[in-house]
Amino acid sequence: MTPLLDSIESAQDLRRLSPSQLESLAAEIRQCLIQSLSRTGGHLGPNLGVVELTIALHMVFNTPEDKILMDVSHQAYIHKLLTGRRKQFDTIRQPGGLNGFMLRTESQHDAYGAGHAGTAISAALGMAVARDLSGGKNHVIAVAGDAAFTNGISYEALNNIAEQTKRLIVVLNDNEWSIDRNVGAIARYFHRIVANERYKHLHDSASRLIEKFGGKAAIHVARKAEEAAKGMLWPSMFFEEFGLTYYGPIDGHNIPLLTQTFEFLKSENRPVLLHVLTQKGKGFQPALDLQKKFHGLGPYDPETGQTKPAGQVTYSEVFANTLVQLANEDEKIVAITAAMPNGTALDLFRPHHPKRYFDVGIAEEHAVIFAAGMATQGYKPVCAIYSTFLQRAFDPIVHDVCLQKLPVIFCMDRAGLSGDDGPTHHGLFDIGYLRDIPEIVLMAPKDEDELADMMLTATQIPGPSGIRYPRGAVAGVARKSKPELLPVGKAEVLADGSDVAILGLGPMITLAQDLAGRLERDGISAAVVNPRFVKPLDVELIEQYAKRVHAFVTFEDHALAGGFGAVVLEVLSQLGLNVPVVRIGWPDRFIEHGKVDQLRARHGVTAEAAYLQLQPYLSSLRRRARVAI
Ligand SMILES: Cc1ncc(C[n+]2csc(CCOP(=O)(O)OP(=O)(O)O)c2C)c(N)n1
Ligand SMILES: CC(=O)[C@@H](O)[C@H](O)COP(=O)(O)O
Ligand SMILES: [Mg+2]
């Protein structure tokens, strides 16, 4: 039961609550998160950590006039609960339900959509400057996690703030966690603040003072105390060099303290950064014990936190275990992740080769250039970066890796539909953004066994290569004991045929086989081809079939625009062969969140859709088949 939470329709309702009622509200919100997400899954840990912070923000600031941005915005569930979406909350990340991130089209209170890290401060600065230009008086607040400060864009924005505006509030939500433990010098710096006893004492007493007397006086006294300590390496110096006045660190779970601090910061006529200390997973012991797991997960037992055992092996696990094997035999192989050791499964690789494992933080551009640097010294860097996050590194892939023909291997996990995370996370564009770059080899395995073959093959290619594979369970095929080299640029014919050529890219080969079966039942013979390579495409095979069949069909878990089917069209045109091509893939729009099979059915990414689109090209074939019968 959450009576207080159910009564909140807007911030005005919030402000009518007494301090003890606000504490009860926080408890109700935690109960709602734990219970509801146990059914839907979601980013439980990050949201449990910002319950009081979000309450305090909405106590003091008035959205939509005031703009509250959250970096990544995976921790915006409480914001949604407090801005009129309580009734739909149990639909979050469900088909047709609330999005798991802030979404401007979902609510006027969602000031800025996100899903990829590092954008909040930059976008908030843009809003603040726009406000100043138009003479606005509203407030702009960017909440960014400690790991968001491992992302370069955050610093590009910080570097600009002091010159651009007098009024911007940045809140550093420091829980010492990214998805895994946060990494790098900035994480150590933040930790020094938190761990520094003298600084802690100073701030504990200042916090008490603020709580007791509240308002500007107390905060100014606290600040004077801090100024007095300025001689040492105090935390404020780092941010003050960027022109932001630093406050904190303060307890990010203390609603009165947070509220009074925000009330004070509202009146500051200079950019400020408030450092709040929070606990990721607060209020649910399993989430406190297993912060990595509860960063984001599927349904779980709300009492114990137990999740269903993962029934099947994932492509990520096959990737990581294969990489261990390859690295055992080739000491030049190194593995690089951008803050996603768990998601890419490189946390399985790390124990085997700790010196050849690198987590660079949420810094995909740096990850690729770092890999390029290592490659110039004879190493074979494997960048394990989700297809969607690799979008951040397009220029480094062109400028640093391909232009210099460096043997960097991009293992693009989550290539294809990502499901519940929605449009910010679907990996539907990597062929489009990579295939036009000279020197790169692009591959897509039909199953886990071929993924291993492609990884071995990539280590033998003297230049850059990319392998795209999907989120989730493998096909369940028999595995060879050791991977084998593949002939680069050569496709694999799984079934020959003379009427239709069906090319199923990667795991979409199953749709190709399904379609071939339907056509066989109509007496139409269909070739089934596993392309294996998007670049270089097997032009010889394409030409051979184009001179024989009446139509081509391509299947891909990628956008049609600039995708695999487009490459086939281009090759046929270059060959001067006018064969109809039915292309099955994602339409030219952002695909909403949802369950993969439902989204495929809704958007025509099915064998059925191909079968229907083929009809106009098959009537003559059918007549011939009937005559033959
Ligand atoms: C560009 C990009 N890379 C990686 C991710 C995956 N990711 C989502 S949340 C997260 C960690 C965020 O940590 P922090 O900012 O500290 O927020 P917290 O979850 O701790 O509240 C990461 C790496 C992403 N969303 N965007
Ligand atoms: C918010 C974010 O970007 C990550 O937590 C992402 O949701 C992980 O996706 P997977 O669940 O596919 O690893
Ligand atoms: Mg964090």
mmCIF file with all atom_site columns, N, CA and C and ligand atoms in Angstrom, residues 46 72 74-75 115-117 144-148 151 173 175 177-179 280 295 338-340 362 364 389 392 425, ligand 1:
data_model
loop_
_atom_site.group_PDB
_atom_site.id
_atom_site.type_symbol
_atom_site.label_atom_id
_atom_site.label_alt_id
_atom_site.label_comp_id
_atom_site.label_asym_id
_atom_site.label_entity_id
_atom_site.label_seq_id
_atom_site.pdbx_PDB_ins_code
_atom_site.Cartn_x
_atom_site.Cartn_y
_atom_site.Cartn_z
_atom_site.occupancy
_atom_site.B_iso_or_equiv
_atom_site.pdbx_formal_charge
_atom_site.auth_seq_id
_atom_site.auth_comp_id
_atom_site.auth_asym_id
_atom_site.auth_atom_id
_atom_site.pdbx_PDB_model_num
ATOM   1   N N   . PRO A 1 46  ? 19.992 1.976  -9.255  1.00 0.00 ? 46  PRO A N   1
ATOM   2   C CA  . PRO A 1 46  ? 20.186 3.424  -9.410  1.00 0.00 ? 46  PRO A CA  1
ATOM   3   C C   . PRO A 1 46  ? 19.004 4.228  -8.870  1.00 0.00 ? 46  PRO A C   1
ATOM   4   N N   . VAL A 1 72  ? 21.932 9.870  -18.423 1.00 0.00 ? 72  VAL A N   1
ATOM   5   C CA  . VAL A 1 72  ? 21.420 8.557  -18.825 1.00 0.00 ? 72  VAL A CA  1
ATOM   6   C C   . VAL A 1 72  ? 19.909 8.494  -18.617 1.00 0.00 ? 72  VAL A C   1
ATOM   7   N N   . HIS A 1 74  ? 18.321 6.695  -16.538 1.00 0.00 ? 74  HIS A N   1
ATOM   8   C CA  . HIS A 1 74  ? 17.876 5.370  -16.082 1.00 0.00 ? 74  HIS A CA  1
ATOM   9   C C   . HIS A 1 74  ? 17.407 5.442  -14.634 1.00 0.00 ? 74  HIS A C   1
ATOM   10  N N   . GLN A 1 75  ? 17.769 6.549  -13.963 1.00 0.00 ? 75  GLN A N   1
ATOM   11  C CA  . GLN A 1 75  ? 17.395 6.754  -12.565 1.00 0.00 ? 75  GLN A CA  1
ATOM   12  C C   . GLN A 1 75  ? 16.268 7.789  -12.456 1.00 0.00 ? 75  GLN A C   1
ATOM   13  N N   . GLY A 1 115 ? 19.625 8.211  -22.474 1.00 0.00 ? 115 GLY A N   1
ATOM   14  C CA  . GLY A 1 115 ? 19.809 6.754  -22.502 1.00 0.00 ? 115 GLY A CA  1
ATOM   15  C C   . GLY A 1 115 ? 21.295 6.479  -22.652 1.00 0.00 ? 115 GLY A C   1
ATOM   16  N N   . HIS A 1 116 ? 21.950 7.402  -23.375 1.00 0.00 ? 116 HIS A N   1
ATOM   17  C CA  . HIS A 1 116 ? 23.408 7.332  -23.460 1.00 0.00 ? 116 HIS A CA  1
ATOM   18  C C   . HIS A 1 116 ? 23.985 8.340  -22.462 1.00 0.00 ? 116 HIS A C   1
ATOM   19  N N   . ALA A 1 117 ? 25.112 7.962  -21.851 1.00 0.00 ? 117 ALA A N   1
ATOM   20  C CA  . ALA A 1 117 ? 25.657 8.769  -20.753 1.00 0.00 ? 117 ALA A CA  1
ATOM   21  C C   . ALA A 1 117 ? 26.365 10.020 -21.254 1.00 0.00 ? 117 ALA A C   1
ATOM   22  N N   . ALA A 1 144 ? 23.997 14.318 -12.477 1.00 0.00 ? 144 ALA A N   1
ATOM   23  C CA  . ALA A 1 144 ? 24.893 13.406 -13.198 1.00 0.00 ? 144 ALA A CA  1
ATOM   24  C C   . ALA A 1 144 ? 25.568 12.477 -12.190 1.00 0.00 ? 144 ALA A C   1
ATOM   25  N N   . GLY A 1 145 ? 25.604 11.203 -12.515 1.00 0.00 ? 145 GLY A N   1
ATOM   26  C CA  . GLY A 1 145 ? 26.224 10.238 -11.620 1.00 0.00 ? 145 GLY A CA  1
ATOM   27  C C   . GLY A 1 145 ? 27.738 10.345 -11.646 1.00 0.00 ? 145 GLY A C   1
ATOM   28  N N   . ASP A 1 146 ? 28.377 9.704  -10.692 1.00 0.00 ? 146 ASP A N   1
ATOM   29  C CA  . ASP A 1 146 ? 29.846 9.773  -10.632 1.00 0.00 ? 146 ASP A CA  1
ATOM   30  C C   . ASP A 1 146 ? 30.465 9.190  -11.894 1.00 0.00 ? 146 ASP A C   1
ATOM   31  N N   . ALA A 1 147 ? 29.838 8.163  -12.478 1.00 0.00 ? 147 ALA A N   1
ATOM   32  C CA  . ALA A 1 147 ? 30.421 7.589  -13.694 1.00 0.00 ? 147 ALA A CA  1
ATOM   33  C C   . ALA A 1 147 ? 30.195 8.493  -14.902 1.00 0.00 ? 147 ALA A C   1
ATOM   34  N N   . ALA A 1 148 ? 29.164 9.325  -14.852 1.00 0.00 ? 148 ALA A N   1
ATOM   35  C CA  . ALA A 1 148 ? 28.956 10.295 -15.942 1.00 0.00 ? 148 ALA A CA  1
ATOM   36  C C   . ALA A 1 148 ? 30.156 11.229 -16.030 1.00 0.00 ? 148 ALA A C   1
ATOM   37  N N   . ASN A 1 151 ? 32.956 10.472 -18.472 1.00 0.00 ? 151 ASN A N   1
ATOM   38  C CA  . ASN A 1 151 ? 32.650 10.645 -19.897 1.00 0.00 ? 151 ASN A CA  1
ATOM   39  C C   . ASN A 1 151 ? 33.114 12.011 -20.365 1.00 0.00 ? 151 ASN A C   1
ATOM   40  N N   . ASN A 1 173 ? 25.733 13.033 -8.349  1.00 0.00 ? 173 ASN A N   1
ATOM   41  C CA  . ASN A 1 173 ? 25.166 11.957 -7.525  1.00 0.00 ? 173 ASN A CA  1
ATOM   42  C C   . ASN A 1 173 ? 26.227 10.861 -7.395  1.00 0.00 ? 173 ASN A C   1
ATOM   43  N N   . ASN A 1 175 ? 27.659 7.675  -5.937  1.00 0.00 ? 175 ASN A N   1
ATOM   44  C CA  . ASN A 1 175 ? 27.421 6.434  -5.197  1.00 0.00 ? 175 ASN A CA  1
ATOM   45  C C   . ASN A 1 175 ? 28.586 5.468  -5.361  1.00 0.00 ? 175 ASN A C   1
ATOM   46  N N   . TRP A 1 177 ? 29.634 3.990  -7.830  1.00 0.00 ? 177 TRP A N   1
ATOM   47  C CA  . TRP A 1 177 ? 29.398 2.903  -8.770  1.00 0.00 ? 177 TRP A CA  1
ATOM   48  C C   . TRP A 1 177 ? 29.047 3.423  -10.157 1.00 0.00 ? 177 TRP A C   1
ATOM   49  N N   . SER A 1 178 ? 29.569 2.728  -11.139 1.00 0.00 ? 178 SER A N   1
ATOM   50  C CA  . SER A 1 178 ? 29.064 2.874  -12.494 1.00 0.00 ? 178 SER A CA  1
ATOM   51  C C   . SER A 1 178 ? 28.093 1.700  -12.609 1.00 0.00 ? 178 SER A C   1
ATOM   52  N N   . ILE A 1 179 ? 28.234 0.847  -13.606 1.00 0.00 ? 179 ILE A N   1
ATOM   53  C CA  . ILE A 1 179 ? 27.473 -0.419 -13.529 1.00 0.00 ? 179 ILE A CA  1
ATOM   54  C C   . ILE A 1 179 ? 28.301 -1.361 -12.670 1.00 0.00 ? 179 ILE A C   1
ATOM   55  N N   . LYS A 1 280 ? 23.728 3.309  -3.893  1.00 0.00 ? 280 LYS A N   1
ATOM   56  C CA  . LYS A 1 280 ? 23.016 2.648  -4.991  1.00 0.00 ? 280 LYS A CA  1
ATOM   57  C C   . LYS A 1 280 ? 22.351 1.383  -4.419  1.00 0.00 ? 280 LYS A C   1
ATOM   58  N N   . HIS A 1 295 ? 22.027 -3.140 -10.870 1.00 0.00 ? 295 HIS A N   1
ATOM   59  C CA  . HIS A 1 295 ? 22.048 -1.897 -11.663 1.00 0.00 ? 295 HIS A CA  1
ATOM   60  C C   . HIS A 1 295 ? 20.873 -1.927 -12.625 1.00 0.00 ? 295 HIS A C   1
ATOM   61  N N   . ALA A 1 338 ? 34.218 -0.070 -22.293 1.00 0.00 ? 338 ALA A N   1
ATOM   62  C CA  . ALA A 1 338 ? 33.915 1.301  -21.859 1.00 0.00 ? 338 ALA A CA  1
ATOM   63  C C   . ALA A 1 338 ? 32.816 1.231  -20.796 1.00 0.00 ? 338 ALA A C   1
ATOM   64  N N   . ALA A 1 339 ? 33.263 0.767  -19.601 1.00 0.00 ? 339 ALA A N   1
ATOM   65  C CA  . ALA A 1 339 ? 32.392 0.734  -18.418 1.00 0.00 ? 339 ALA A CA  1
ATOM   66  C C   . ALA A 1 339 ? 31.310 -0.329 -18.493 1.00 0.00 ? 339 ALA A C   1
ATOM   67  N N   . MET A 1 340 ? 31.525 -1.332 -19.407 1.00 0.00 ? 340 MET A N   1
ATOM   68  C CA  . MET A 1 340 ? 30.494 -2.368 -19.524 1.00 0.00 ? 340 MET A CA  1
ATOM   69  C C   . MET A 1 340 ? 31.070 -3.767 -19.352 1.00 0.00 ? 340 MET A C   1
ATOM   70  N N   . ILE A 1 362 ? 33.161 5.356  -18.980 1.00 0.00 ? 362 ILE A N   1
ATOM   71  C CA  . ILE A 1 362 ? 32.187 5.622  -20.044 1.00 0.00 ? 362 ILE A CA  1
ATOM   72  C C   . ILE A 1 362 ? 32.843 6.558  -21.046 1.00 0.00 ? 362 ILE A C   1
ATOM   73  N N   . GLU A 1 364 ? 33.796 5.870  -24.859 1.00 0.00 ? 364 GLU A N   1
ATOM   74  C CA  . GLU A 1 364 ? 33.924 5.059  -26.074 1.00 0.00 ? 364 GLU A CA  1
ATOM   75  C C   . GLU A 1 364 ? 34.908 5.670  -27.068 1.00 0.00 ? 364 GLU A C   1
ATOM   76  N N   . PHE A 1 389 ? 26.421 2.079  -28.394 1.00 0.00 ? 389 PHE A N   1
ATOM   77  C CA  . PHE A 1 389 ? 27.382 2.966  -27.723 1.00 0.00 ? 389 PHE A CA  1
ATOM   78  C C   . PHE A 1 389 ? 28.581 3.241  -28.621 1.00 0.00 ? 389 PHE A C   1
ATOM   79  N N   . ARG A 1 392 ? 29.132 6.528  -30.614 1.00 0.00 ? 392 ARG A N   1
ATOM   80  C CA  . ARG A 1 392 ? 29.900 7.651  -30.058 1.00 0.00 ? 392 ARG A CA  1
ATOM   81  C C   . ARG A 1 392 ? 31.298 7.737  -30.693 1.00 0.00 ? 392 ARG A C   1
ATOM   82  N N   . HIS A 1 425 ? 18.847 2.276  -27.268 1.00 0.00 ? 425 HIS A N   1
ATOM   83  C CA  . HIS A 1 425 ? 19.756 1.142  -27.096 1.00 0.00 ? 425 HIS A CA  1
ATOM   84  C C   . HIS A 1 425 ? 19.701 0.119  -28.212 1.00 0.00 ? 425 HIS A C   1
HETATM 85  C C1  . LIG B 2 .   ? 27.590 6.222  -23.864 1.00 0.00 ? 1   LIG B C1  1
HETATM 86  C C2  . LIG B 2 .   ? 27.136 5.195  -22.860 1.00 0.00 ? 1   LIG B C2  1
HETATM 87  N N1  . LIG B 2 .   ? 27.980 4.210  -22.517 1.00 0.00 ? 1   LIG B N1  1
HETATM 88  C C3  . LIG B 2 .   ? 27.590 3.263  -21.629 1.00 0.00 ? 1   LIG B C3  1
HETATM 89  C C4  . LIG B 2 .   ? 26.335 3.294  -21.082 1.00 0.00 ? 1   LIG B C4  1
HETATM 90  C C5  . LIG B 2 .   ? 25.882 2.195  -20.141 1.00 0.00 ? 1   LIG B C5  1
HETATM 91  N N2  . LIG B 2 .   ? 25.566 2.740  -18.812 1.00 0.00 ? 1   LIG B N2  1
HETATM 92  C C6  . LIG B 2 .   ? 24.336 3.007  -18.424 1.00 0.00 ? 1   LIG B C6  1
HETATM 93  S S1  . LIG B 2 .   ? 24.260 3.580  -16.865 1.00 0.00 ? 1   LIG B S1  1
HETATM 94  C C7  . LIG B 2 .   ? 25.932 3.418  -16.685 1.00 0.00 ? 1   LIG B C7  1
HETATM 95  C C8  . LIG B 2 .   ? 26.605 3.747  -15.410 1.00 0.00 ? 1   LIG B C8  1
HETATM 96  C C9  . LIG B 2 .   ? 26.161 5.084  -14.914 1.00 0.00 ? 1   LIG B C9  1
HETATM 97  O O1  . LIG B 2 .   ? 26.801 5.324  -13.686 1.00 0.00 ? 1   LIG B O1  1
HETATM 98  P P1  . LIG B 2 .   ? 26.480 6.693  -12.930 1.00 0.00 ? 1   LIG B P1  1
HETATM 99  O O2  . LIG B 2 .   ? 26.493 7.801  -13.898 1.00 0.00 ? 1   LIG B O2  1
HETATM 100 O O3  . LIG B 2 .   ? 27.411 6.777  -11.797 1.00 0.00 ? 1   LIG B O3  1
HETATM 101 O O4  . LIG B 2 .   ? 24.979 6.509  -12.457 1.00 0.00 ? 1   LIG B O4  1
HETATM 102 P P2  . LIG B 2 .   ? 24.400 5.461  -11.384 1.00 0.00 ? 1   LIG B P2  1
HETATM 103 O O5  . LIG B 2 .   ? 23.904 4.271  -12.170 1.00 0.00 ? 1   LIG B O5  1
HETATM 104 O O6  . LIG B 2 .   ? 25.526 5.102  -10.484 1.00 0.00 ? 1   LIG B O6  1
HETATM 105 O O7  . LIG B 2 .   ? 23.308 6.192  -10.689 1.00 0.00 ? 1   LIG B O7  1
HETATM 106 C C10 . LIG B 2 .   ? 26.506 2.952  -17.850 1.00 0.00 ? 1   LIG B C10 1
HETATM 107 C C11 . LIG B 2 .   ? 27.953 2.683  -18.035 1.00 0.00 ? 1   LIG B C11 1
HETATM 108 C C12 . LIG B 2 .   ? 25.479 4.339  -21.489 1.00 0.00 ? 1   LIG B C12 1
HETATM 109 N N3  . LIG B 2 .   ? 24.207 4.404  -21.025 1.00 0.00 ? 1   LIG B N3  1
HETATM 110 N N4  . LIG B 2 .   ? 25.905 5.270  -22.357 1.00 0.00 ? 1   LIG B N4  1
#
